[in-house]
Amino acid sequence: MIENRKPPSCLVVGNYCHDVLMKDDVVLAESLGGAVAFISAVLDGVSITSTLVSKVGPDFSYSVTHQPRVSPSSKTTLFHAHFSSQIQRQDRVLRRVRACDPIAPSDLPHSRRFEFGLAVGVGGEILPETLEKMLDICETVLVDVQALIRVFDAGDGTVKLIHLKDSGFHHLLPRIGFLKASSDEAPYIDVEEAKNECCVVLTNGKDGCTVNCKGAEQQIAPFPTVQMDPTGAGDSFLGGLVFGLAQGLTVPDSALLGNFFGSLTVSQVGLPKFDLSLLQAVKDEVHRKKLELFGCREEELNDKLVFAKPLDHDEFYTTLVRAKTTPTSLQECQMELPSAPPRLVESHNNQLFSSNGRGEPIKSGDGIP
């Protein structure tokens, strides 16, 4: 039976961070950050086994499920996100204030293979040789392109992007399974070239995402939501995508799960709290689809990736929308997430993130890492 099959394993590589949100140079909120924080929240919530490799400094004071390695020689990576009420379009200016030590190949597991690997660095912590090691020990590697193309101004740490061909990672493209990029990052990769080497997923906020695989381009529908904070949307998308792939779903259905978890994340400020009843409904629906696809033929699960939309793709979307909009008791059914130290402030006052005091959420590109 499927339940007796060995659970899929995931390796998640990237550093935890400390994020500070500022508006007009006033601190609005401070919270745990880093793609690994958002991805592990999704994977833990849907019961996908994962091994996390992350480095922090001795100053790291969050309580997290997956313990990072403490580097005695550097402090935890720190990002400042600056917003201004004077700018009509509420884009942020993101600065890396300090960076923890990079993750070396020797920091990765040596004697274990993983079905999926996620290279999700945000502060330049993933080296070309580290990604190469991940490609050696993981069957399918998913890469957030920001881990490859971000550079940081030597003066003030402002985050900038370079073309993938100039990054030192370009030669590894043929070995990558999935390359995820936002609409802002897409110009820095040659999409036409990249999609001939791997599956390229382009996320575009309220418009959902586009999956480019095997010569076909497929648009995956978004989920209606009210955006309060774009932080971690792309990370949660990757978590949902891997959840689907790990359960043997098609790539389009898995991307739909990515959009789903991204929409849940942007509707909250900072790390999201997932409703347990909602998570269970999603897991039940995924399990139902898995049984329809494979029945008891567990040996066929994850044998190969299927890139075509299944006939019931639209029905799957409708079911997820229904689950998302079904009222539940948020007071009784929320998943515990990593807690912040008492000295930190995580404000959930919507008006803090509005441009004019009328409660209109900030609109920006990808959120803080």
Coordinates of C-alpha atoms in Angstrom, one line a residue:
M1 CA 0.0 0.0 0.0
I2 CA 1.1 3.6 -0.6
E3 CA 1.1 4.4 3.1
N4 CA 3.9 1.9 3.6
R5 CA 6.1 3.4 1.0
K6 CA 9.3 5.2 2.2
P7 CA 8.4 8.9 2.6
P8 CA 10.0 11.2 0.0
S9 CA 13.1 13.0 1.3
C10 CA 14.0 16.7 0.7
L11 CA 17.3 18.6 1.2
V12 CA 16.7 22.3 1.8
V13 CA 19.9 24.5 1.6
G14 CA 20.0 28.2 2.5
N15 CA 20.7 30.4 5.5
Y16 CA 18.2 31.6 8.0
C17 CA 18.1 35.4 8.2
H18 CA 16.9 38.2 10.4
D19 CA 14.6 40.6 8.4
V20 CA 13.9 44.2 9.4
L21 CA 11.0 46.0 7.6
M22 CA 11.4 49.8 7.5
K23 CA 9.1 52.6 6.2
D24 CA 10.5 56.1 6.0
D25 CA 13.4 54.8 8.1
V26 CA 11.1 53.8 10.9
V27 CA 11.2 50.1 11.9
L28 CA 7.8 48.5 11.4
A29 CA 8.6 44.9 12.1
E30 CA 11.4 42.4 12.7
S31 CA 11.1 38.7 12.0
L32 CA 12.8 35.4 11.1
G33 CA 13.6 35.4 7.4
G34 CA 15.3 33.4 4.8
A35 CA 13.7 31.1 2.2
V36 CA 14.4 28.1 4.3
A37 CA 12.0 29.4 7.0
F38 CA 9.1 29.7 4.7
I39 CA 9.8 26.5 2.8
S40 CA 10.2 24.4 5.9
A41 CA 6.9 25.9 7.3
V42 CA 5.1 24.5 4.2
L43 CA 6.9 21.1 4.2
D44 CA 6.4 20.6 7.9
G45 CA 2.8 21.6 7.6
V46 CA 2.1 18.9 4.9
S47 CA 4.3 16.3 6.6
I48 CA 7.1 16.1 4.0
T49 CA 10.3 14.9 5.6
S50 CA 13.1 17.4 5.0
T51 CA 16.7 18.0 6.1
L52 CA 17.7 21.6 6.3
V53 CA 21.3 22.9 6.0
S54 CA 21.6 26.5 7.2
K55 CA 24.2 28.6 9.0
V56 CA 23.6 31.4 11.5
G57 CA 25.7 33.3 14.0
P58 CA 25.9 33.0 17.8
D59 CA 23.4 35.9 17.9
F60 CA 20.6 33.8 16.4
S61 CA 17.8 33.7 19.0
Y62 CA 14.8 32.1 17.2
S63 CA 13.2 28.9 18.2
V64 CA 13.1 26.7 15.0
T65 CA 12.2 23.1 14.3
H66 CA 15.2 22.6 12.1
Q67 CA 18.3 23.6 14.0
P68 CA 20.9 25.5 12.0
R69 CA 24.7 25.2 12.3
V70 CA 26.2 28.0 14.4
S71 CA 29.2 29.7 12.8
P72 CA 31.4 31.2 15.6
S73 CA 33.1 33.5 13.1
S74 CA 30.1 35.5 11.8
K75 CA 26.7 36.8 12.8
T76 CA 23.4 35.8 11.3
T77 CA 22.6 37.3 7.9
L78 CA 20.7 40.5 8.3
F79 CA 18.5 42.2 5.7
H80 CA 16.8 45.6 5.8
A81 CA 13.9 46.3 3.5
H82 CA 13.2 50.0 3.0
F83 CA 9.8 51.3 1.8
S84 CA 8.9 54.9 1.3
S85 CA 5.5 56.6 1.4
Q86 CA 6.8 59.2 -1.0
I87 CA 7.1 56.7 -3.9
Q88 CA 4.0 56.2 -5.9
R89 CA 4.8 52.6 -6.6
Q90 CA 5.6 50.9 -3.3
D91 CA 8.7 49.1 -4.4
R92 CA 11.2 48.2 -1.7
V93 CA 14.9 48.8 -1.6
L94 CA 16.5 45.6 -0.1
R95 CA 19.9 45.8 1.6
R96 CA 22.1 43.0 3.0
V97 CA 23.5 44.6 6.1
R98 CA 25.7 41.6 7.0
A99 CA 26.1 38.0 5.8
C100 CA 26.8 34.8 7.6
D101 CA 29.4 32.3 6.3
P102 CA 28.5 30.6 3.0
I103 CA 27.4 27.0 2.9
A104 CA 30.3 24.8 1.7
P105 CA 30.0 21.3 0.0
S106 CA 31.4 19.8 3.2
D107 CA 28.4 21.1 5.1
L108 CA 26.1 18.9 3.1
P109 CA 25.3 15.2 4.0
H110 CA 27.8 12.8 2.6
S111 CA 26.3 9.4 2.7
R112 CA 22.7 10.0 1.9
R113 CA 20.7 10.6 -1.3
F114 CA 17.6 12.7 -1.5
E115 CA 14.7 12.7 -3.9
F116 CA 14.5 16.4 -4.0
G117 CA 17.0 19.2 -3.3
L118 CA 16.1 22.9 -2.9
A119 CA 18.9 25.5 -3.4
V120 CA 17.3 28.6 -1.9
G121 CA 20.1 31.0 -0.8
V122 CA 19.2 34.6 -0.3
G123 CA 22.4 36.3 0.8
G124 CA 25.0 34.7 -1.5
E125 CA 25.5 31.7 0.8
I126 CA 25.3 29.0 -1.9
L127 CA 28.5 28.6 -3.9
P128 CA 28.8 27.0 -7.3
E129 CA 30.6 24.0 -5.8
T130 CA 27.8 23.6 -3.2
L131 CA 25.1 23.5 -5.8
E132 CA 27.3 21.0 -7.7
K133 CA 27.4 18.8 -4.6
M134 CA 23.6 19.0 -4.3
L135 CA 23.2 17.9 -7.9
D136 CA 25.3 14.9 -7.0
I137 CA 23.3 13.8 -4.0
C138 CA 19.8 14.7 -5.1
E139 CA 17.7 13.1 -7.8
T140 CA 15.9 16.4 -8.7
V141 CA 17.2 19.8 -7.7
L142 CA 15.0 22.9 -7.7
V143 CA 16.8 26.2 -7.7
D144 CA 15.5 29.7 -6.9
V145 CA 17.4 31.8 -9.4
Q146 CA 18.0 34.5 -6.7
A147 CA 20.5 32.2 -5.1
L148 CA 22.5 32.4 -8.3
I149 CA 22.2 36.0 -9.6
R150 CA 22.1 38.2 -6.5
V151 CA 25.1 40.5 -5.8
F152 CA 25.5 43.1 -3.1
D153 CA 26.8 46.6 -3.3
A154 CA 30.1 46.8 -1.4
G155 CA 29.1 50.1 0.1
D156 CA 25.6 49.8 1.4
G157 CA 24.7 46.2 0.6
T158 CA 21.9 47.0 -1.8
V159 CA 20.8 43.9 -3.6
K160 CA 21.4 43.9 -7.4
L161 CA 21.0 41.2 -10.0
I162 CA 23.5 40.0 -12.7
H163 CA 22.8 37.8 -15.7
L164 CA 22.9 34.1 -15.1
K165 CA 25.7 33.7 -17.7
D166 CA 27.9 35.9 -15.6
S167 CA 27.1 34.2 -12.2
G168 CA 29.5 31.3 -12.2
F169 CA 26.5 28.9 -12.1
H170 CA 25.6 28.8 -15.8
H171 CA 27.5 25.6 -16.6
L172 CA 25.3 23.7 -14.1
L173 CA 22.0 24.6 -15.8
P174 CA 21.7 21.3 -17.8
R175 CA 21.7 19.4 -14.5
I176 CA 19.1 21.5 -12.7
G177 CA 15.6 20.0 -12.6
F178 CA 13.6 23.2 -12.0
L179 CA 14.7 26.8 -12.2
K180 CA 12.3 29.3 -10.5
A181 CA 12.4 33.0 -11.3
S182 CA 10.1 35.9 -10.6
S183 CA 8.9 38.4 -13.3
D184 CA 11.6 40.8 -12.0
E185 CA 14.3 38.2 -12.3
A186 CA 13.3 36.7 -15.7
P187 CA 15.2 39.3 -17.7
Y188 CA 18.4 38.1 -16.1
I189 CA 18.1 34.6 -17.5
D190 CA 17.8 33.5 -21.1
V191 CA 14.4 31.9 -20.8
E192 CA 14.5 30.4 -24.3
E193 CA 17.8 28.8 -23.6
A194 CA 17.1 27.8 -20.0
K195 CA 13.8 26.0 -20.9
N196 CA 15.7 23.7 -23.3
E197 CA 17.9 22.6 -20.4
C198 CA 15.5 22.4 -17.5
C199 CA 11.9 23.2 -16.4
V200 CA 11.6 27.0 -16.0
V201 CA 8.9 28.3 -13.7
L202 CA 8.2 32.0 -13.9
T203 CA 6.1 33.4 -11.0
N204 CA 4.1 36.5 -11.5
G205 CA 2.2 37.4 -8.3
K206 CA -1.5 37.9 -8.9
D207 CA -1.3 36.4 -12.4
G208 CA -0.1 33.0 -11.1
C209 CA 2.9 31.3 -12.8
T210 CA 4.0 29.9 -16.1
V211 CA 5.6 26.5 -16.4
N212 CA 8.0 26.0 -19.4
C213 CA 8.8 22.3 -19.8
K214 CA 9.6 20.0 -22.6
G215 CA 8.9 22.6 -25.3
A216 CA 5.5 23.4 -23.9
E217 CA 4.4 26.6 -22.0
Q218 CA 1.5 26.2 -19.5
Q219 CA -0.2 29.0 -17.5
I220 CA -1.1 28.0 -14.0
A221 CA -4.0 29.9 -12.4
P222 CA -3.6 32.1 -9.3
F223 CA -5.7 32.0 -6.2
P224 CA -7.7 35.1 -5.2
T225 CA -6.1 36.8 -2.1
V226 CA -5.6 40.1 -0.5
Q227 CA -1.9 40.8 -0.4
M228 CA -0.6 42.2 2.9
D229 CA 3.1 41.4 2.6
P230 CA 4.8 39.8 -0.4
T231 CA 7.6 38.4 1.9
G232 CA 8.2 34.7 1.2
A233 CA 5.7 34.2 -1.5
G234 CA 8.1 32.6 -3.9
D235 CA 9.6 30.5 -1.1
S236 CA 6.1 29.1 -0.2
F237 CA 5.5 28.5 -3.8
L238 CA 8.5 26.3 -4.0
G239 CA 7.4 24.5 -0.9
G240 CA 4.0 23.8 -2.4
L241 CA 5.6 22.7 -5.7
V242 CA 7.8 20.2 -4.0
F243 CA 4.9 18.9 -1.9
G244 CA 3.0 18.0 -5.1
L245 CA 6.1 16.5 -6.9
A246 CA 6.9 14.5 -3.8
Q247 CA 3.4 13.0 -3.8
G248 CA 3.7 12.0 -7.5
L249 CA 1.4 14.7 -8.9
T250 CA 1.9 16.2 -12.3
V251 CA 4.1 19.3 -12.7
P252 CA 1.0 21.5 -13.5
D253 CA -0.9 20.2 -10.4
S254 CA 2.2 20.7 -8.3
A255 CA 2.6 24.3 -9.5
L256 CA -1.0 24.8 -8.6
L257 CA -0.2 23.8 -5.1
G258 CA 2.7 26.3 -5.2
N259 CA 0.3 29.1 -6.2
F260 CA -2.0 28.0 -3.4
F261 CA 0.6 28.3 -0.7
G262 CA 2.0 31.5 -2.1
S263 CA -1.4 33.0 -1.8
L264 CA -1.8 31.9 1.8
T265 CA 1.6 33.5 2.6
V266 CA 1.0 37.0 1.0
S267 CA -2.3 37.4 2.9
Q268 CA -0.3 37.5 6.2
V269 CA 2.6 39.6 7.5
G270 CA 5.9 37.8 8.0
L271 CA 5.9 34.0 8.5
P272 CA 2.4 32.7 7.8
K273 CA 0.4 30.6 10.2
F274 CA -1.3 27.8 8.4
D275 CA -4.8 26.7 9.5
L276 CA -4.5 23.0 10.5
S277 CA -8.0 22.2 9.1
L278 CA -7.0 23.7 5.8
L279 CA -3.8 21.8 5.7
Q280 CA -5.6 18.6 6.4
A281 CA -8.2 19.3 3.7
V282 CA -5.3 19.9 1.2
K283 CA -3.5 16.7 2.2
D284 CA -6.7 14.7 1.9
E285 CA -7.3 16.1 -1.6
V286 CA -3.7 15.3 -2.7
H287 CA -4.0 11.8 -1.3
R288 CA -7.2 11.3 -3.2
K289 CA -5.5 12.4 -6.5
K290 CA -2.6 10.1 -5.7
L291 CA -4.8 7.1 -5.3
E292 CA -6.6 7.9 -8.6
L293 CA -3.2 8.2 -10.3
F294 CA -1.4 5.2 -8.9
G295 CA -3.8 3.1 -6.8
C296 CA -1.7 0.6 -5.0
R297 CA 1.1 0.6 -7.6
E298 CA 3.5 2.4 -5.2
E299 CA 6.5 1.4 -7.3
E300 CA 5.4 3.8 -10.0
L301 CA 5.3 6.8 -7.7
N302 CA 8.0 9.4 -8.6
D303 CA 9.4 7.2 -11.3
K304 CA 9.2 10.1 -13.8
L305 CA 7.8 13.7 -13.9
V306 CA 4.6 14.2 -15.9
F307 CA 4.4 17.7 -17.5
A308 CA 1.0 17.5 -19.1
K309 CA -2.1 18.9 -17.4
P310 CA -4.4 16.1 -16.1
L311 CA -8.0 16.1 -17.2
D312 CA -9.1 17.0 -13.7
H313 CA -6.7 20.0 -13.3
D314 CA -9.5 22.5 -13.2
E315 CA -11.5 20.4 -10.7
F316 CA -8.4 20.3 -8.5
Y317 CA -8.2 24.1 -8.6
T318 CA -11.9 24.4 -7.7
T319 CA -11.4 22.0 -4.7
L320 CA -8.4 24.1 -3.4
V321 CA -10.4 27.3 -3.8
R322 CA -13.2 25.7 -1.8
A323 CA -10.9 24.6 0.9
K324 CA -9.3 28.0 1.1
T325 CA -12.6 29.8 1.5
T326 CA -14.2 27.4 3.9
P327 CA -14.6 29.1 7.3
T328 CA -12.6 27.4 10.1
S329 CA -11.7 28.3 13.7
L330 CA -8.4 30.2 13.4
Q331 CA -8.2 30.4 17.1
E332 CA -8.2 26.6 17.5
C333 CA -6.5 25.4 14.3
Q334 CA -3.2 27.1 13.6
M335 CA 0.2 25.4 13.1
E336 CA 2.9 26.5 15.5
L337 CA 5.7 28.2 13.6
P338 CA 9.2 29.3 14.7
S339 CA 8.8 31.9 17.5
A340 CA 10.6 35.2 17.7
P341 CA 12.6 36.3 20.7
P342 CA 10.7 38.5 23.1
R343 CA 12.7 41.6 22.0
L344 CA 11.4 41.4 18.5
V345 CA 8.2 43.0 17.2
E346 CA 6.1 41.3 14.6
S347 CA 3.3 43.7 13.8
H348 CA 0.1 42.5 12.2
N349 CA -1.5 45.9 11.9
N350 CA -2.4 46.2 8.3
Q351 CA -2.2 50.0 8.2
L352 CA 1.5 49.8 9.0
F353 CA 2.0 48.4 5.5
S354 CA -0.3 50.9 3.7
S355 CA 0.9 53.9 1.8
N356 CA -1.9 56.3 2.9
G357 CA -3.4 55.0 6.1
R358 CA -6.4 53.6 4.4
G359 CA -5.3 50.0 4.8
E360 CA -4.1 49.5 1.2
P361 CA -1.4 46.9 1.2
I362 CA 2.0 47.6 -0.3
K363 CA 2.4 46.3 -3.8
S364 CA 5.9 45.2 -4.7
G365 CA 7.9 42.5 -6.4
D366 CA 9.2 39.4 -4.6
G367 CA 9.2 39.8 -0.9
I368 CA 12.0 39.9 1.6
P369 CA 14.0 36.7 1.4

